[in-house]
Tab-separated table of C-alpha atoms in Angstrom:
chain	number	residue	atom	x	y	z
A	1	MET	CA	11.733	-23.607	-15.851
A	2	SER	CA	13.229	-25.419	-12.875
A	3	SER	CA	11.933	-26.196	-9.415
A	4	THR	CA	13.526	-24.964	-6.194
A	5	VAL	CA	13.003	-25.903	-2.572
A	6	ILE	CA	13.826	-23.434	0.188
A	7	THR	CA	14.367	-25.584	3.221
A	8	ASN	CA	15.452	-25.305	6.863
A	9	ILE	CA	12.967	-22.458	7.473
A	10	ALA	CA	12.482	-21.856	11.211
A	11	THR	CA	8.966	-20.435	10.746
A	12	LEU	CA	7.096	-20.112	7.462
A	13	VAL	CA	4.181	-17.693	7.243
A	14	THR	CA	1.764	-18.965	4.589
A	15	ASN	CA	-1.425	-16.942	5.249
A	16	ASP	CA	-3.120	-20.160	4.136
A	17	PRO	CA	-6.551	-20.403	5.822
A	18	SER	CA	-6.426	-24.197	5.676
A	19	LEU	CA	-3.390	-24.063	7.992
A	20	ALA	CA	-4.577	-21.182	10.142
A	21	GLY	CA	-4.896	-22.941	13.511
A	22	GLU	CA	-4.719	-20.359	16.302
A	23	SER	CA	-3.177	-17.708	14.025
A	24	PRO	CA	-4.407	-16.384	10.677
A	25	LEU	CA	-0.804	-16.634	9.493
A	26	GLY	CA	-0.918	-20.379	8.838
A	27	LEU	CA	2.473	-20.899	10.478
A	28	VAL	CA	4.579	-23.937	9.643
A	29	ARG	CA	7.661	-24.634	11.769
A	30	ASP	CA	10.836	-26.324	10.525
A	31	ALA	CA	9.365	-25.738	7.105
A	32	ALA	CA	10.076	-25.749	3.397
A	33	VAL	CA	8.490	-24.111	0.366
A	34	VAL	CA	8.762	-25.398	-3.202
A	35	ILE	CA	8.741	-23.040	-6.179
A	36	ASP	CA	8.170	-24.163	-9.760
A	37	GLY	CA	8.536	-21.378	-12.298
A	38	ASP	CA	6.841	-18.314	-10.843
A	39	ARG	CA	4.461	-20.202	-8.530
A	40	VAL	CA	4.450	-21.852	-5.132
A	41	VAL	CA	3.596	-25.523	-5.604
A	42	TRP	CA	4.125	-26.977	-2.114
A	43	THR	CA	4.569	-25.921	1.521
A	44	GLY	CA	5.050	-28.076	4.591
A	45	GLU	CA	7.566	-29.531	6.989
A	46	SER	CA	11.142	-29.674	5.703
A	47	SER	CA	11.417	-33.421	6.244
A	48	ARG	CA	8.548	-34.018	3.805
A	49	ALA	CA	9.675	-31.720	0.989
A	50	PRO	CA	9.588	-33.315	-2.472
A	51	ALA	CA	12.660	-33.606	-4.695
A	52	THR	CA	13.484	-30.517	-6.790
A	53	ASP	CA	16.091	-29.338	-9.260
A	54	ASP	CA	17.637	-26.801	-6.869
A	55	ARG	CA	17.898	-26.438	-3.096
A	56	VAL	CA	18.345	-23.293	-0.985
A	57	ASP	CA	19.127	-23.466	2.737
A	58	ALA	CA	17.346	-20.771	4.759
A	59	LYS	CA	19.651	-21.587	7.700
A	60	GLY	CA	16.984	-21.353	10.362
A	61	ARG	CA	15.546	-18.026	9.217
A	62	ALA	CA	11.887	-17.027	8.941
A	63	VAL	CA	10.140	-16.718	5.569
A	64	VAL	CA	7.095	-14.515	5.013
A	65	PRO	CA	5.063	-13.545	1.929
A	66	GLY	CA	6.304	-10.527	-0.002
A	67	PHE	CA	4.754	-7.348	1.338
A	68	VAL	CA	1.806	-5.911	-0.607
A	69	ASP	CA	1.888	-2.116	-0.448
A	70	SER	CA	-1.587	-1.151	-1.612
A	71	HIS	CA	-1.245	2.634	-1.204
A	72	SER	CA	1.614	4.793	-2.463
A	73	HIS	CA	2.235	8.015	-4.409
A	74	LEU	CA	5.514	7.464	-6.239
A	75	VAL	CA	5.223	9.550	-9.418
A	76	PHE	CA	6.464	12.926	-8.234
A	77	ALA	CA	9.422	15.291	-8.273
A	78	GLY	CA	11.106	17.235	-5.488
A	79	ASP	CA	10.627	16.787	-1.780
A	80	ARG	CA	9.106	18.734	1.086
A	81	THR	CA	11.961	18.791	3.573
A	82	GLU	CA	11.266	22.368	4.629
A	83	GLU	CA	7.596	21.600	5.244
A	84	PHE	CA	8.480	18.558	7.337
A	85	ASN	CA	10.992	20.569	9.344
A	86	ALA	CA	8.415	23.282	9.988
A	87	ARG	CA	5.784	20.723	10.966
A	88	MET	CA	8.134	19.061	13.435
A	89	SER	CA	8.661	22.545	14.830
A	90	GLY	CA	4.963	23.026	15.500
A	91	ARG	CA	3.012	23.712	12.308
A	92	ALA	CA	-0.018	21.481	11.702
A	93	TYR	CA	-0.407	19.342	8.568
A	94	SER	CA	-3.061	20.280	6.013
A	95	ALA	CA	-3.947	19.101	2.521
A	96	GLY	CA	-2.623	22.306	0.954
A	97	GLY	CA	1.025	21.260	0.990
A	98	ILE	CA	0.329	18.988	-1.961
A	99	ARG	CA	0.545	22.064	-4.218
A	100	THR	CA	4.302	22.246	-3.628
A	101	THR	CA	4.764	18.785	-5.112
A	102	VAL	CA	2.377	19.595	-7.961
A	103	ALA	CA	4.599	22.487	-9.052
A	104	ALA	CA	7.762	20.360	-8.961
A	105	THR	CA	6.114	17.446	-10.760
A	106	ARG	CA	4.765	19.593	-13.558
A	107	ALA	CA	8.244	21.040	-14.106
A	108	ALA	CA	9.950	17.624	-14.267
A	109	THR	CA	10.670	15.689	-17.442
A	110	ASP	CA	9.300	12.212	-18.082
A	111	ALA	CA	12.798	10.794	-17.581
A	112	GLU	CA	13.140	12.537	-14.223
A	113	LEU	CA	9.781	11.240	-13.023
A	114	GLU	CA	10.567	7.684	-14.111
A	115	ALA	CA	14.021	7.779	-12.507
A	116	ASN	CA	12.447	8.906	-9.240
A	117	LEU	CA	9.794	6.193	-9.449
A	118	THR	CA	12.291	3.403	-10.081
A	119	ARG	CA	14.530	4.665	-7.286
A	120	TYR	CA	11.765	4.281	-4.717
A	121	LEU	CA	10.589	0.984	-6.190
A	122	HIS	CA	14.063	-0.476	-5.769
A	123	GLU	CA	14.213	0.952	-2.246
A	124	ALA	CA	10.901	-0.742	-1.409
A	125	LEU	CA	11.957	-4.025	-3.029
A	126	ARG	CA	15.090	-4.179	-0.867
A	127	GLN	CA	12.768	-3.955	2.139
A	128	GLY	CA	10.541	-6.801	0.970
A	129	THR	CA	7.763	-5.140	-1.062
A	130	THR	CA	6.961	-7.331	-4.067
A	131	THR	CA	3.546	-5.889	-5.051
A	132	PHE	CA	2.694	-2.216	-5.002
A	133	GLU	CA	-0.025	0.181	-6.028
A	134	THR	CA	0.786	3.749	-7.010
A	135	LYS	CA	-1.221	6.812	-7.981
A	136	SER	CA	-1.180	9.941	-10.036
A	137	GLY	CA	-2.308	13.121	-8.296
A	138	TYR	CA	0.678	15.472	-8.518
A	139	GLY	CA	-0.001	16.741	-12.031
A	140	LEU	CA	-3.636	17.877	-11.928
A	141	THR	CA	-3.710	18.729	-15.636
A	142	VAL	CA	-4.882	16.385	-18.359
A	143	GLU	CA	-1.381	16.000	-19.781
A	144	ASP	CA	0.427	15.630	-16.438
A	145	GLU	CA	-2.029	13.144	-14.942
A	146	ALA	CA	-1.964	10.997	-18.081
A	147	ARG	CA	1.831	10.934	-18.271
A	148	ALA	CA	2.095	10.005	-14.582
A	149	LEU	CA	-0.159	7.021	-15.134
A	150	ARG	CA	1.619	6.049	-18.356
A	151	ILE	CA	4.960	6.044	-16.514
A	152	ALA	CA	3.531	4.099	-13.572
A	153	SER	CA	1.818	1.505	-15.756
A	154	ALA	CA	5.199	0.446	-17.161
A	155	HIS	CA	6.125	-0.764	-13.665
A	156	THR	CA	2.931	-2.138	-12.085
A	157	ASP	CA	-0.574	-3.274	-12.973
A	158	GLU	CA	-1.938	-1.590	-9.833
A	159	VAL	CA	-2.249	1.972	-11.120
A	160	THR	CA	-4.706	4.488	-9.673
A	161	TYR	CA	-6.046	7.662	-11.272
A	162	LEU	CA	-6.061	10.355	-8.560
A	163	GLY	CA	-6.815	13.507	-10.505
A	164	ALA	CA	-9.022	14.311	-7.505
A	165	HIS	CA	-6.127	14.688	-5.060
A	166	ILE	CA	-6.844	18.372	-4.509
A	167	VAL	CA	-8.451	21.044	-6.658
A	168	ALA	CA	-5.809	22.180	-9.133
A	169	PRO	CA	-4.380	25.645	-8.351
A	170	GLU	CA	-5.846	27.070	-11.590
A	171	HIS	CA	-9.356	26.127	-10.450
A	172	THR	CA	-9.235	27.221	-6.813
A	173	GLU	CA	-12.041	29.726	-7.384
A	174	ASP	CA	-14.152	27.280	-9.399
A	175	PRO	CA	-13.984	23.753	-7.940
A	176	ALA	CA	-16.995	22.646	-9.987
A	177	ALA	CA	-15.065	23.292	-13.193
A	178	TYR	CA	-12.222	21.130	-11.913
A	179	VAL	CA	-14.603	18.285	-10.994
A	180	ALA	CA	-15.974	18.517	-14.534
A	181	LEU	CA	-12.427	18.236	-15.909
A	182	VAL	CA	-11.589	15.278	-13.657
A	183	THR	CA	-14.758	13.444	-14.699
A	184	GLY	CA	-14.490	14.425	-18.351
A	185	GLU	CA	-11.423	15.133	-20.482
A	186	MET	CA	-8.921	14.098	-17.811
A	187	LEU	CA	-10.712	10.815	-17.142
A	188	ASP	CA	-10.787	10.081	-20.874
A	189	ALA	CA	-7.015	10.571	-21.098
A	190	CYS	CA	-6.204	8.625	-17.943
A	191	ALA	CA	-8.579	5.651	-17.963
A	192	PRO	CA	-6.554	3.587	-20.480
A	193	TYR	CA	-3.582	3.492	-18.092
A	194	ALA	CA	-5.373	2.829	-14.791
A	195	ARG	CA	-7.180	0.052	-12.947
A	196	TRP	CA	-8.486	2.204	-10.078
A	197	ILE	CA	-9.926	5.661	-9.416
A	198	ASP	CA	-9.374	7.452	-6.108
A	199	VAL	CA	-10.456	10.717	-4.486
A	200	PHE	CA	-9.271	12.642	-1.431
A	201	CYS	CA	-12.598	13.090	0.363
A	202	GLU	CA	-11.621	15.622	3.015
A	203	LYS	CA	-11.972	19.239	4.095
A	204	GLY	CA	-9.664	21.231	1.841
A	205	ALA	CA	-10.006	18.672	-0.949
A	206	PHE	CA	-13.373	17.193	-2.129
A	207	ASP	CA	-16.670	16.907	-0.282
A	208	GLY	CA	-18.966	13.889	-0.338
A	209	ASP	CA	-21.060	14.986	-3.326
A	210	GLN	CA	-17.989	15.829	-5.402
A	211	ALA	CA	-16.336	12.552	-4.437
A	212	ARG	CA	-19.433	10.551	-5.395
A	213	ALA	CA	-19.588	12.230	-8.807
A	214	ILE	CA	-15.899	11.538	-9.455
A	215	LEU	CA	-15.986	7.901	-8.374
A	216	THR	CA	-19.235	7.218	-10.235
A	217	ALA	CA	-17.776	8.651	-13.442
A	218	GLY	CA	-14.661	6.518	-13.044
A	219	ARG	CA	-16.693	3.409	-12.409
A	220	ALA	CA	-18.655	4.056	-15.609
A	221	ARG	CA	-15.315	3.969	-17.445
A	222	GLY	CA	-14.378	0.632	-15.890
A	223	LEU	CA	-12.187	1.941	-13.059
A	224	HIS	CA	-12.871	0.527	-9.605
A	225	PRO	CA	-13.129	2.975	-6.676
A	226	ARG	CA	-10.765	3.547	-3.760
A	227	VAL	CA	-11.124	6.465	-1.331
A	228	HIS	CA	-8.804	8.593	0.797
A	229	ALA	CA	-11.248	8.634	3.696
A	230	ASN	CA	-11.481	10.219	7.151
A	231	GLN	CA	-7.789	11.087	7.478
A	232	LEU	CA	-7.868	14.579	8.934
A	233	SER	CA	-11.411	14.732	10.283
A	234	TYR	CA	-14.737	12.936	10.510
A	235	GLY	CA	-16.520	12.933	7.167
A	236	PRO	CA	-18.469	10.986	4.559
A	237	GLY	CA	-15.516	9.163	2.956
A	238	VAL	CA	-15.864	5.773	4.626
A	239	GLN	CA	-19.624	5.574	4.147
A	240	LEU	CA	-19.221	6.560	0.491
A	241	ALA	CA	-16.513	3.925	-0.008
A	242	VAL	CA	-18.737	1.174	1.363
A	243	GLU	CA	-21.784	2.426	-0.573
A	244	LEU	CA	-19.840	2.265	-3.861
A	245	ASP	CA	-18.142	-1.053	-3.010
A	246	ALA	CA	-14.721	0.581	-3.086
A	247	ALA	CA	-11.880	-1.876	-2.720
A	248	SER	CA	-10.479	0.168	0.146
A	249	ALA	CA	-11.052	3.147	2.372
A	250	ASP	CA	-7.600	4.469	3.168
A	251	HIS	CA	-6.429	6.243	6.348
A	252	CYS	CA	-9.595	5.659	8.472
A	253	THR	CA	-8.233	7.735	11.344
A	254	HIS	CA	-11.450	9.481	12.445
A	255	LEU	CA	-14.289	6.947	12.527
A	256	THR	CA	-17.743	6.931	14.051
A	257	ASP	CA	-19.323	3.716	15.281
A	258	ALA	CA	-21.414	3.727	12.095
A	259	ASP	CA	-18.242	3.923	9.993
A	260	VAL	CA	-16.724	0.960	11.807
A	261	ASP	CA	-19.938	-1.038	11.443
A	262	ALA	CA	-20.108	-0.262	7.720
A	263	LEU	CA	-16.542	-1.462	7.171
A	264	ALA	CA	-17.169	-4.606	9.211
A	265	GLN	CA	-20.313	-5.482	7.263
A	266	GLY	CA	-19.083	-4.598	3.775
A	267	SER	CA	-16.293	-5.802	1.507
A	268	THR	CA	-14.309	-2.548	1.607
A	269	VAL	CA	-10.909	-2.979	3.266
A	270	ALA	CA	-9.786	-0.442	5.881
A	271	THR	CA	-6.244	0.443	4.820
A	272	LEU	CA	-4.249	2.015	7.644
A	273	LEU	CA	-1.208	4.170	6.903
A	274	PRO	CA	0.766	4.736	10.110
A	275	GLY	CA	3.619	6.478	8.309
A	276	ALA	CA	1.283	9.439	7.820
A	277	GLU	CA	0.478	9.729	11.511
A	278	PHE	CA	4.160	9.305	12.392
A	279	SER	CA	5.192	12.057	9.981
A	280	THR	CA	2.439	14.501	10.936
A	281	ARG	CA	2.222	13.791	14.693
A	282	ALA	CA	-1.465	13.099	14.201
A	283	GLU	CA	-3.795	10.819	16.105
A	284	TRP	CA	-3.144	7.124	15.394
A	285	PRO	CA	-5.847	5.041	13.676
A	286	ASN	CA	-7.450	2.600	16.103
A	287	ALA	CA	-6.725	-0.728	14.434
A	288	ARG	CA	-7.908	-2.653	17.485
A	289	ARG	CA	-11.376	-1.156	17.188
A	290	LEU	CA	-11.636	-2.165	13.528
A	291	LEU	CA	-10.271	-5.673	14.050
A	292	ASP	CA	-12.512	-6.371	17.022
A	293	ALA	CA	-15.527	-5.281	14.950
A	294	GLY	CA	-14.587	-7.761	12.212
A	295	ALA	CA	-13.328	-5.344	9.539
A	296	THR	CA	-10.601	-6.437	7.140
A	297	VAL	CA	-7.522	-4.287	7.704
A	298	ALA	CA	-4.594	-3.619	5.368
A	299	LEU	CA	-1.357	-1.905	6.320
A	300	SER	CA	0.574	0.183	3.799
A	301	THR	CA	3.210	2.907	3.596
A	302	ASP	CA	1.400	5.808	1.869
A	303	CYS	CA	4.872	6.632	0.534
A	304	ASN	CA	4.721	10.257	-0.631
A	305	PRO	CA	6.975	13.297	-0.260
A	306	GLY	CA	4.654	15.280	1.992
A	307	SER	CA	3.056	13.291	4.784
A	308	SER	CA	4.692	9.831	4.792
A	309	PHE	CA	8.063	9.715	3.085
A	310	THR	CA	8.828	6.084	3.886
A	311	SER	CA	8.884	3.044	1.605
A	312	SER	CA	9.425	0.629	4.494
A	313	VAL	CA	6.594	-1.791	5.246
A	314	PRO	CA	8.609	-3.267	8.178
A	315	PHE	CA	8.699	0.203	9.728
A	316	CYS	CA	4.918	0.494	9.343
A	317	ILE	CA	4.466	-2.950	10.914
A	318	ALA	CA	6.467	-1.815	13.942
A	319	LEU	CA	4.395	1.373	14.259
A	320	ALA	CA	1.131	-0.559	13.989
A	321	VAL	CA	2.169	-2.925	16.777
A	322	ARG	CA	3.541	-0.219	19.029
A	323	ASP	CA	0.909	2.490	18.557
A	324	MET	CA	-2.216	1.112	16.864
A	325	GLY	CA	-3.126	-1.880	19.021
A	326	MET	CA	-2.197	-4.609	16.538
A	327	THR	CA	-0.457	-7.841	17.449
A	328	PRO	CA	2.642	-8.798	15.430
A	329	ASP	CA	0.603	-11.514	13.706
A	330	GLU	CA	-2.179	-9.094	12.776
A	331	ALA	CA	0.220	-6.458	11.492
A	332	LEU	CA	2.070	-8.908	9.255
A	333	TRP	CA	-1.185	-10.374	7.915
A	334	SER	CA	-2.447	-6.863	7.156
A	335	ALA	CA	0.784	-5.971	5.308
A	336	THR	CA	0.562	-9.093	3.130
A	337	ALA	CA	-2.858	-10.758	2.793
A	338	GLY	CA	-4.622	-7.559	3.869
A	339	GLY	CA	-2.871	-5.550	1.178
A	340	ALA	CA	-3.804	-8.215	-1.358
A	341	ALA	CA	-7.451	-7.938	-0.270
A	342	ALA	CA	-7.277	-4.157	-0.702
A	343	LEU	CA	-6.206	-4.793	-4.302
A	344	ARG	CA	-8.743	-7.609	-4.688
A	345	ARG	CA	-5.941	-10.046	-5.466
A	346	ASP	CA	-5.691	-13.690	-4.369
A	347	ASP	CA	-2.411	-14.538	-6.117
A	348	VAL	CA	-0.180	-12.474	-3.811
A	349	GLY	CA	0.096	-11.912	-0.065
A	350	ARG	CA	0.211	-15.637	0.708
A	351	LEU	CA	2.504	-18.637	0.253
A	352	ALA	CA	0.228	-21.504	-0.675
A	353	PRO	CA	0.038	-23.713	-3.774
A	354	GLY	CA	-0.955	-21.628	-6.780
A	355	ALA	CA	0.165	-18.294	-5.339
A	356	ARG	CA	2.829	-16.224	-7.048
A	357	ALA	CA	6.219	-17.067	-5.560
A	358	ASP	CA	6.853	-13.739	-3.816
A	359	LEU	CA	8.614	-14.243	-0.511
A	360	VAL	CA	10.965	-12.584	1.950
A	361	VAL	CA	13.662	-14.286	4.002
A	362	LEU	CA	14.283	-12.521	7.317
A	363	ASP	CA	17.561	-12.581	9.209
A	364	ALA	CA	15.612	-13.711	12.258
A	365	PRO	CA	13.900	-16.928	13.391
A	366	SER	CA	10.412	-15.380	13.584
A	367	HIS	CA	8.299	-12.743	11.850
A	368	VAL	CA	7.758	-11.178	15.277
A	369	HIS	CA	11.224	-9.622	14.942
A	370	LEU	CA	9.776	-7.169	12.405
A	371	ALA	CA	8.172	-5.365	15.346
A	372	TYR	CA	10.585	-6.592	18.034
A	373	ARG	CA	13.652	-5.096	16.264
A	374	PRO	CA	12.351	-1.885	14.656
A	375	GLY	CA	14.676	-0.101	12.280
A	376	VAL	CA	16.954	-3.120	11.822
A	377	PRO	CA	17.422	-4.278	8.181
A	378	LEU	CA	16.148	-7.825	8.675
A	379	VAL	CA	15.287	-8.518	5.026
A	380	THR	CA	18.116	-10.685	3.720
A	381	GLN	CA	16.544	-12.177	0.571
A	382	VAL	CA	13.591	-11.223	-1.614
A	383	TRP	CA	12.074	-13.553	-4.233
A	384	ARG	CA	9.570	-12.233	-6.766
A	385	SER	CA	7.770	-14.438	-9.279
A	386	GLY	CA	10.093	-17.295	-8.354
A	387	ALA	CA	13.362	-15.410	-8.934
A	388	ARG	CA	15.713	-14.192	-6.229
A	389	VAL	CA	15.933	-10.424	-6.786
A	390	VAL	CA	17.593	-9.335	-3.516
């Protein structure tokens, strides 16, 4: 292993609380970062950087932690272009469209599913995502859910069992039988490949009692809960997530004051997914309300073929700043350290000694350009585990 210093950084975002100052980003100006192996070992002003084996000149660009996308659905086949076109022509979004992707995914081979997954992973990496979570949920049979998780687990440790995405088409008339399958034989087949268990707690999917049974069964098998909560309507999802100490409640679009208070007082992260609201013309989550209450907020893509077909965290940052009441600092923190918190990780989402050396060099002097110049490909270098991969 050799050591490398990246120097001449205009602004370095560390997310290091010891350097926080007026911003949670822990900004260092005219900065350098030293990497040894796969870890950050030093950050500070360029003039004080220690000697290293190699030297990289950032040429006055900004450096930020690699993005942590803590919510995606990347094991699928097909797309839903026609549905999107119809929706943009006036049809409302509902949970039922998931069945279209289920049919395509079931019909796909393992090789086709893996090729699709790696395509979108590379797409996300080029845009600065160095840590990602992904879910099953488009198979809804024992065999198809297990193979989705097996394929995903070859590419990330952050794998989520989402057999409870919707009730499988074969069980539409008997949802209780499907809940029994999800908490029984399907869970047995899927648990070895997953770290997390998730449920879509929503009208048209699973109610609060069903969701509690599913998450409790997963927790008994060593899977930690996450919840698709309060996306399309008010409901019990957020309260259930906090009650069960879920790592995150995701979407959080329709919240009561009690929901906000629960998130602020608990350890469950509110993960906001603005790509979904953009792609469905739905009401935006109120990030300002959550932040002002003291909740921890993450920002992720929700990349999926139906309601948020984007792998771009920078795009989601721009949406959050423009339409959800976040400042550029808050949005970047939520897309890095916030995403890490939603995965209960402390080794990613920051650039401080001991953290994994995942970083993004922007073709701009400040991270603010991520929101200031939306749609512009500002990511010029990506380093993951100490190696330059873009």
